[in-house]
Coordinates of C-alpha atoms and ligand atoms in Angstrom, one line a residue:
M1 CA 18.7 12.0 29.1
R2 CA 18.8 14.5 26.2
C3 CA 16.4 14.3 23.3
D4 CA 15.3 16.5 20.5
T5 CA 11.5 16.4 21.0
L6 CA 9.3 14.9 23.7
W7 CA 5.6 14.4 23.0
T8 CA 4.0 13.9 26.4
D9 CA 0.5 13.7 28.1
A10 CA -0.6 11.5 25.2
R11 CA -2.4 8.2 24.8
L12 CA -0.4 5.8 22.7
A13 CA -1.4 2.9 20.4
T14 CA 2.2 1.5 20.0
L15 CA 1.1 -1.5 17.9
T16 CA 3.7 -3.6 19.8
G17 CA 2.8 -7.0 21.2
D18 CA -0.8 -8.1 20.8
G19 CA -3.6 -5.7 19.8
L20 CA -3.0 -2.0 19.8
G21 CA -0.4 -1.9 22.6
V22 CA -2.3 0.9 24.4
V23 CA -0.5 3.2 26.9
E24 CA -2.9 5.5 28.7
R25 CA -0.5 8.0 30.1
G26 CA 2.3 7.9 27.5
C27 CA 5.1 9.8 25.9
V28 CA 7.3 9.5 22.9
A29 CA 10.9 10.9 22.7
A30 CA 12.9 11.3 19.5
T31 CA 16.4 12.2 18.6
D32 CA 17.9 12.5 15.1
G33 CA 14.5 11.4 13.6
A34 CA 14.3 8.2 15.5
I35 CA 12.2 7.2 18.5
V36 CA 14.4 6.7 21.6
Y37 CA 11.5 6.0 24.0
A38 CA 7.8 5.3 23.6
G39 CA 5.8 4.1 26.6
P40 CA 4.4 5.1 30.0
V41 CA 5.4 8.5 31.3
A42 CA 5.9 6.8 34.7
D43 CA 8.6 4.5 33.3
A44 CA 10.3 7.1 31.1
P45 CA 13.8 8.4 31.8
A46 CA 14.1 12.0 33.0
F47 CA 14.3 13.7 29.5
D48 CA 16.0 17.0 28.9
A49 CA 14.1 17.8 25.7
A50 CA 15.0 20.7 23.3
D51 CA 11.3 20.8 22.5
T52 CA 8.4 19.5 24.6
V53 CA 4.9 19.0 23.1
Q54 CA 1.9 18.7 25.4
C55 CA -0.6 16.4 23.6
D56 CA -3.5 17.1 26.0
G57 CA -4.5 13.5 26.0
R58 CA -4.6 13.1 22.3
W59 CA -3.9 9.7 20.8
I60 CA -0.6 8.9 19.0
T61 CA -0.4 6.1 16.5
P62 CA 2.5 5.2 14.1
G63 CA 2.2 7.2 10.9
L64 CA 0.0 5.4 8.4
I65 CA 1.4 3.3 5.7
D66 CA -0.2 2.6 2.3
C67 CA 1.5 -0.6 1.1
H68 CA -0.2 -1.0 -2.3
T69 CA -0.8 1.9 -4.6
H70 CA -0.7 2.7 -8.3
L71 CA -0.4 6.4 -7.4
I72 CA 1.7 7.3 -10.4
H73 CA -0.4 7.2 -13.6
G74 CA -1.4 9.4 -16.5
G75 CA -5.0 10.5 -17.0
D76 CA -8.0 9.1 -15.2
R77 CA -10.9 6.8 -16.1
A78 CA -13.8 9.0 -15.0
H79 CA -15.4 9.0 -18.5
E80 CA -15.2 5.2 -18.5
F81 CA -16.9 5.1 -15.2
E82 CA -19.6 7.3 -16.6
L83 CA -20.1 5.1 -19.6
R84 CA -20.3 2.0 -17.4
L85 CA -23.0 3.7 -15.3
A86 CA -24.9 4.4 -18.5
G87 CA -24.8 0.7 -19.2
A88 CA -21.9 0.3 -21.6
S89 CA -20.3 -3.2 -21.7
Y90 CA -16.6 -3.9 -21.2
E91 CA -16.2 -4.5 -24.9
E92 CA -17.9 -1.2 -25.8
I93 CA -15.6 0.6 -23.3
A94 CA -12.5 -1.1 -24.8
R95 CA -13.6 -0.2 -28.3
A96 CA -14.0 3.5 -27.1
G97 CA -10.4 3.4 -26.1
G98 CA -11.0 2.7 -22.4
G99 CA -9.5 0.2 -20.0
I100 CA -6.0 -0.2 -18.9
V101 CA -4.7 0.6 -22.4
S102 CA -6.0 4.1 -22.0
T103 CA -4.0 4.6 -18.8
M104 CA -1.0 3.1 -20.5
K105 CA -1.3 5.6 -23.4
A106 CA -1.7 8.6 -21.0
T107 CA 1.2 7.4 -18.9
R108 CA 3.4 6.9 -22.0
E109 CA 2.5 10.4 -23.2
A110 CA 3.4 12.1 -19.9
D111 CA 6.9 13.0 -18.9
E112 CA 8.4 12.4 -15.5
A113 CA 7.5 15.9 -14.2
G114 CA 4.0 15.5 -15.5
L115 CA 3.5 12.2 -13.7
V116 CA 4.9 13.7 -10.5
A117 CA 2.6 16.7 -10.8
S118 CA -0.5 14.7 -11.4
A119 CA 0.3 12.3 -8.5
L120 CA 1.0 15.0 -5.9
P121 CA -2.6 15.9 -5.2
R122 CA -3.3 12.2 -4.5
L123 CA -0.3 11.9 -2.3
D124 CA -1.3 15.1 -0.4
V125 CA -4.6 13.6 0.5
L126 CA -2.8 10.5 1.9
I127 CA -0.4 12.8 3.8
A128 CA -3.3 14.9 5.2
E129 CA -4.7 11.7 6.8
G130 CA -1.4 10.9 8.6
G131 CA 0.3 8.9 5.8
T132 CA 4.1 8.8 6.2
T133 CA 5.1 5.8 4.0
I134 CA 3.5 5.1 0.6
E135 CA 4.3 2.2 -1.8
V136 CA 4.1 3.2 -5.5
K137 CA 4.1 0.7 -8.4
S138 CA 5.0 1.0 -12.0
G139 CA 2.9 -1.0 -14.5
Y140 CA 1.3 1.5 -16.9
G141 CA 4.4 2.1 -19.0
L142 CA 4.8 -1.6 -20.1
A143 CA 8.1 -0.7 -21.9
L144 CA 11.5 -0.1 -20.3
D145 CA 11.7 3.6 -20.8
H146 CA 8.2 4.3 -19.5
E147 CA 8.4 1.8 -16.6
A148 CA 11.7 3.4 -15.5
K149 CA 10.1 6.9 -15.9
M150 CA 7.2 5.8 -13.6
L151 CA 9.6 4.5 -11.0
R152 CA 11.8 7.7 -11.1
A153 CA 8.6 9.7 -10.7
G154 CA 7.7 7.5 -7.7
R155 CA 11.2 8.2 -6.2
A156 CA 10.7 11.9 -6.9
L157 CA 7.5 12.0 -4.8
G158 CA 9.8 11.3 -1.8
Q159 CA 11.8 14.4 -2.6
E160 CA 8.8 16.6 -3.2
R161 CA 7.1 15.8 0.1
A162 CA 8.2 14.7 3.6
V163 CA 7.2 11.1 3.0
R164 CA 8.9 7.7 2.6
V165 CA 8.3 6.1 -0.8
A166 CA 8.8 2.4 -1.6
T167 CA 8.8 1.6 -5.3
T168 CA 7.7 -1.6 -6.9
F169 CA 8.4 -2.7 -10.5
L170 CA 5.2 -4.1 -11.9
G171 CA 6.2 -4.6 -15.6
A172 CA 4.1 -7.8 -15.6
H173 CA 0.8 -5.8 -15.0
A174 CA -0.8 -6.1 -18.5
L175 CA 0.2 -6.9 -22.0
P176 CA 1.1 -3.9 -24.1
P177 CA -0.6 -3.8 -27.6
E178 CA 2.8 -4.3 -29.3
Y179 CA 2.9 -7.8 -27.7
A180 CA -0.7 -8.8 -28.3
D181 CA -0.8 -12.6 -28.7
N182 CA 2.8 -12.8 -27.5
A183 CA 2.6 -12.8 -23.7
D184 CA 5.7 -15.1 -23.4
G185 CA 7.7 -12.7 -25.5
Y186 CA 6.6 -9.8 -23.3
I187 CA 7.7 -11.8 -20.2
D188 CA 11.1 -12.3 -21.9
L189 CA 11.4 -8.6 -22.2
V190 CA 10.4 -8.0 -18.6
C191 CA 12.9 -10.6 -17.3
D192 CA 15.8 -10.2 -19.6
T193 CA 15.7 -6.4 -20.4
M194 CA 13.5 -4.4 -18.1
L195 CA 14.2 -6.0 -14.7
P196 CA 18.0 -6.0 -15.1
A197 CA 18.1 -2.4 -16.2
I198 CA 15.7 -1.3 -13.4
A199 CA 17.6 -3.2 -10.8
A200 CA 21.0 -1.8 -12.0
E201 CA 19.6 1.8 -11.6
G202 CA 18.3 1.0 -8.1
L203 CA 14.8 2.1 -9.2
A204 CA 12.8 -0.6 -7.5
D205 CA 12.5 -1.9 -3.9
A206 CA 10.4 -4.9 -4.9
V207 CA 8.9 -6.7 -7.9
D208 CA 5.2 -7.4 -8.5
A209 CA 3.1 -9.1 -11.1
F210 CA -0.6 -9.7 -12.0
C211 CA -1.3 -13.4 -11.9
E212 CA -4.8 -13.8 -13.3
G213 CA -6.8 -15.2 -16.2
I214 CA -6.8 -11.7 -17.8
G215 CA -3.2 -11.1 -16.6
F216 CA -0.2 -13.5 -16.6
T217 CA -0.2 -17.3 -15.9
P218 CA 1.5 -18.8 -12.9
E219 CA 4.3 -20.1 -15.2
Q220 CA 4.9 -16.5 -16.5
T221 CA 4.7 -15.1 -13.0
E222 CA 7.3 -17.6 -11.8
R223 CA 9.7 -16.5 -14.5
V224 CA 9.3 -12.9 -13.2
F225 CA 10.0 -14.1 -9.7
Q226 CA 13.1 -16.0 -10.8
A227 CA 14.4 -12.9 -12.4
A228 CA 13.7 -10.8 -9.3
V229 CA 15.5 -13.3 -7.1
K230 CA 18.5 -13.2 -9.5
H231 CA 18.7 -9.4 -9.0
G232 CA 18.2 -9.6 -5.3
L233 CA 14.7 -8.0 -5.2
P234 CA 11.9 -9.3 -3.0
V235 CA 8.6 -10.1 -4.6
K236 CA 4.9 -9.4 -4.1
L237 CA 1.9 -10.5 -6.2
H238 CA -1.6 -9.4 -7.3
A239 CA -3.2 -12.8 -6.7
E240 CA -6.6 -14.5 -6.5
Q241 CA -8.5 -11.3 -7.3
L242 CA -10.9 -12.7 -9.9
S243 CA -10.2 -16.4 -9.8
N244 CA -8.0 -18.9 -8.0
Q245 CA -4.7 -19.3 -9.9
H246 CA -2.8 -20.6 -6.9
G247 CA -0.6 -17.5 -7.2
S248 CA -0.4 -16.9 -3.5
A249 CA 1.2 -20.3 -2.9
L250 CA 3.6 -19.6 -5.7
A251 CA 4.4 -16.2 -4.2
A252 CA 4.9 -17.8 -0.8
R253 CA 7.4 -20.3 -2.3
Y254 CA 9.5 -17.3 -3.4
G255 CA 9.3 -15.8 0.1
A256 CA 7.0 -13.0 -1.1
L257 CA 6.5 -10.0 1.2
S258 CA 2.8 -10.0 0.4
A259 CA 0.1 -11.4 -1.7
D260 CA -2.6 -8.9 -2.5
H261 CA -6.4 -8.9 -3.2
L262 CA -7.0 -12.6 -2.3
E263 CA -10.8 -12.8 -2.7
Y264 CA -10.4 -16.3 -4.3
L265 CA -7.7 -17.6 -2.0
D266 CA -8.1 -21.2 -0.8
D267 CA -6.9 -23.1 2.2
E268 CA -3.8 -24.4 0.5
G269 CA -2.8 -20.8 -0.3
I270 CA -3.4 -19.7 3.2
A271 CA -1.3 -22.5 4.6
A272 CA 1.6 -21.6 2.3
M273 CA 1.4 -17.9 3.3
A274 CA 1.2 -18.8 7.0
A275 CA 4.3 -21.0 6.7
T276 CA 6.4 -18.2 5.1
G277 CA 4.9 -15.2 6.9
T278 CA 3.7 -13.7 3.6
V279 CA 1.3 -10.8 4.4
A280 CA -2.2 -10.9 3.1
T281 CA -2.8 -7.4 1.8
L282 CA -6.6 -6.8 1.4
L283 CA -7.9 -4.1 -0.8
P284 CA -11.5 -3.2 0.1
G285 CA -11.6 -0.2 -2.2
A286 CA -11.2 -2.4 -5.3
Y287 CA -13.7 -4.9 -3.9
Y288 CA -16.2 -2.1 -3.4
F289 CA -15.6 -0.3 -6.7
V290 CA -16.0 -3.3 -8.9
R291 CA -18.9 -4.5 -6.8
E292 CA -17.2 -7.8 -6.1
T293 CA -19.3 -10.1 -4.0
K294 CA -16.8 -12.9 -3.1
L295 CA -15.2 -12.0 0.3
P296 CA -11.6 -12.7 1.0
P297 CA -11.3 -15.6 3.5
V298 CA -10.7 -13.4 6.6
D299 CA -11.7 -16.0 9.2
A300 CA -9.3 -18.6 7.8
L301 CA -6.5 -16.0 7.4
R302 CA -7.0 -15.0 11.0
A303 CA -7.2 -18.6 12.3
S304 CA -3.9 -19.4 10.4
G305 CA -2.1 -16.4 11.8
V306 CA -1.4 -14.8 8.4
P307 CA -0.7 -11.1 9.0
I308 CA -3.3 -8.9 7.4
A309 CA -2.6 -5.5 5.9
L310 CA -5.0 -3.0 4.3
A311 CA -4.2 -0.6 1.4
T312 CA -6.0 1.8 -1.0
D313 CA -4.8 0.1 -4.2
C314 CA -5.2 3.7 -5.5
N315 CA -5.5 3.3 -9.3
P316 CA -7.6 5.0 -12.0
G317 CA -9.5 1.9 -13.2
T318 CA -10.8 -0.1 -10.2
S319 CA -10.0 1.8 -7.0
P320 CA -9.7 5.6 -7.4
L321 CA -9.3 5.9 -3.6
T322 CA -6.8 8.0 -1.6
S323 CA -8.1 7.5 2.0
L324 CA -6.6 5.0 4.4
L325 CA -9.2 6.1 7.0
L326 CA -12.0 5.0 4.6
V327 CA -10.0 1.8 3.8
M328 CA -10.1 1.0 7.5
N329 CA -13.9 1.6 7.6
M330 CA -14.3 -0.6 4.6
G331 CA -12.1 -3.3 6.1
A332 CA -14.4 -3.3 9.1
T333 CA -17.8 -3.0 7.3
L334 CA -17.1 -5.1 4.2
F335 CA -14.5 -7.6 5.5
R336 CA -15.5 -7.7 9.2
L337 CA -12.0 -6.9 10.4
T338 CA -11.8 -5.7 14.0
V339 CA -10.8 -2.2 15.0
D340 CA -7.4 -3.5 16.1
E341 CA -6.9 -5.4 12.8
C342 CA -7.8 -2.4 10.8
I343 CA -5.3 -0.1 12.6
A344 CA -2.6 -2.8 12.5
G345 CA -3.4 -3.2 8.8
V346 CA -2.3 0.3 7.9
T347 CA 0.7 0.4 10.4
C348 CA 2.7 -2.6 11.6
E349 CA 1.3 -5.1 9.1
A350 CA 1.6 -2.7 6.2
A351 CA 5.3 -2.2 7.2
R352 CA 5.7 -5.9 7.1
A353 CA 4.1 -6.0 3.6
L354 CA 6.9 -3.7 2.5
G355 CA 9.7 -5.6 4.4
M356 CA 10.2 -2.4 6.5
Q357 CA 9.0 -3.8 9.8
D358 CA 12.5 -3.1 11.4
R359 CA 12.3 0.6 10.5
I360 CA 8.6 1.7 10.7
G361 CA 5.1 0.7 11.7
T362 CA 5.2 0.7 15.5
L363 CA 6.0 3.1 18.3
E364 CA 9.2 1.8 19.8
A365 CA 12.8 2.8 20.3
G366 CA 14.9 2.4 17.2
K367 CA 12.1 3.0 14.7
A368 CA 11.7 6.1 12.6
C369 CA 9.8 8.8 14.5
D370 CA 6.8 8.8 12.1
L371 CA 3.7 9.7 14.1
A372 CA 0.0 10.5 13.6
I373 CA -1.5 12.5 16.4
W374 CA -5.3 12.3 16.5
D375 CA -8.1 14.4 18.0
I376 CA -10.1 11.3 19.1
E377 CA -11.3 9.8 22.4
R378 CA -10.8 6.2 21.3
P379 CA -9.0 4.4 18.5
A380 CA -12.3 3.0 17.1
E381 CA -13.1 6.5 15.9
L382 CA -10.4 6.1 13.2
V383 CA -12.3 3.1 11.8
Y384 CA -15.9 4.2 12.6
R385 CA -16.3 7.5 10.8
M386 CA -16.6 8.0 7.0
G387 CA -15.3 11.1 5.3
F388 CA -14.0 12.7 8.5
N389 CA -10.4 13.3 9.2
P390 CA -9.4 13.8 12.9
L391 CA -5.7 14.2 12.3
H392 CA -4.3 16.8 14.6
Q393 CA -0.6 16.7 13.5
R394 CA 1.7 14.5 11.4
I395 CA 5.3 13.9 12.4
F396 CA 7.8 12.5 9.8
G397 CA 11.2 11.6 10.9
G398 CA 10.8 13.5 14.2
Q399 CA 9.7 16.7 12.4
T400 CA 6.3 18.3 12.1
A401 CA 5.4 18.0 8.5
Ligands
ZN1 ZN1 -3.0 -3.2 -7.5

């Protein structure tokens, strides 16, 4: 059987079935960018490969997937971080021009090329750790032109680098100053003007919102979901991060791909998510950075069979993090996830959180040939180390990249 490339003499974590789907003496064959075989060498067809790669016993996992990022943004919030460490209060920082409004201003001031240029170093760090698919949200423009600009910049990242980008429209992220005291008016703008224009231009693969006491109410969130459904876009939600607004149950009612954060999620929300297969995307970087102490209900999610994904939540204010390897370590140490859950959280479950589980996230025939090849002796090393990158090679769409 002919194929373009055969990676052989490898150990595989296929992420198919239960657990990691380990194959001790495995190979992966690809043609035209897609996997045509992944499994034991002993069961493989006799391949006539144009290129054969001896992996010398290295481990191959699916390419890593970051399913929740705010990678595109203007500026940073390092000075605000410094002020906070020096004891400044939230109000003092806001008065000094800090907070999300400062990121909004810097994002509005940047043009598309500037946003792409500033995001590329962050993207390159994710890629250097085996990242092959990255979700990127809007949400710092908070006006149609600037939200569209952010999404175009997100799409452009996928042209600049050998990486798959999924874009998410997060117009309902925060209230822009021009709508202060008129949140319903801003939601009108999001639903009636921004979302239709963004959908018409094909700029977004999903729609997200921030349902929270300091964000938008469940009623406002539901209006955004209704508009998304009307335009044929799946939904996701920032939910239960700082309080229980029952946003996850609302998201599940709209068949959400994922509900994200979830520190304050209750049993009712878990049951709703379990019933619809909505993924719980946990964001340990934000939990760590804001020194949250309330843990997401991992045991109850596990017991209910809710799929658990992990992501960086890369953003300038609460999670300036660009390492999925560190996210896995934090998922284990802070949230007590197992090694298998951590690795599944940045591969097959992250794919599910993007609605891309038919295309990426496991090593099996028919999926895109996105691979991470690691210099490790056992998969636990990916979760165990901190600040160490054992990536040997990254394959995107069957090509070394
Ligand atoms: Zn976020």
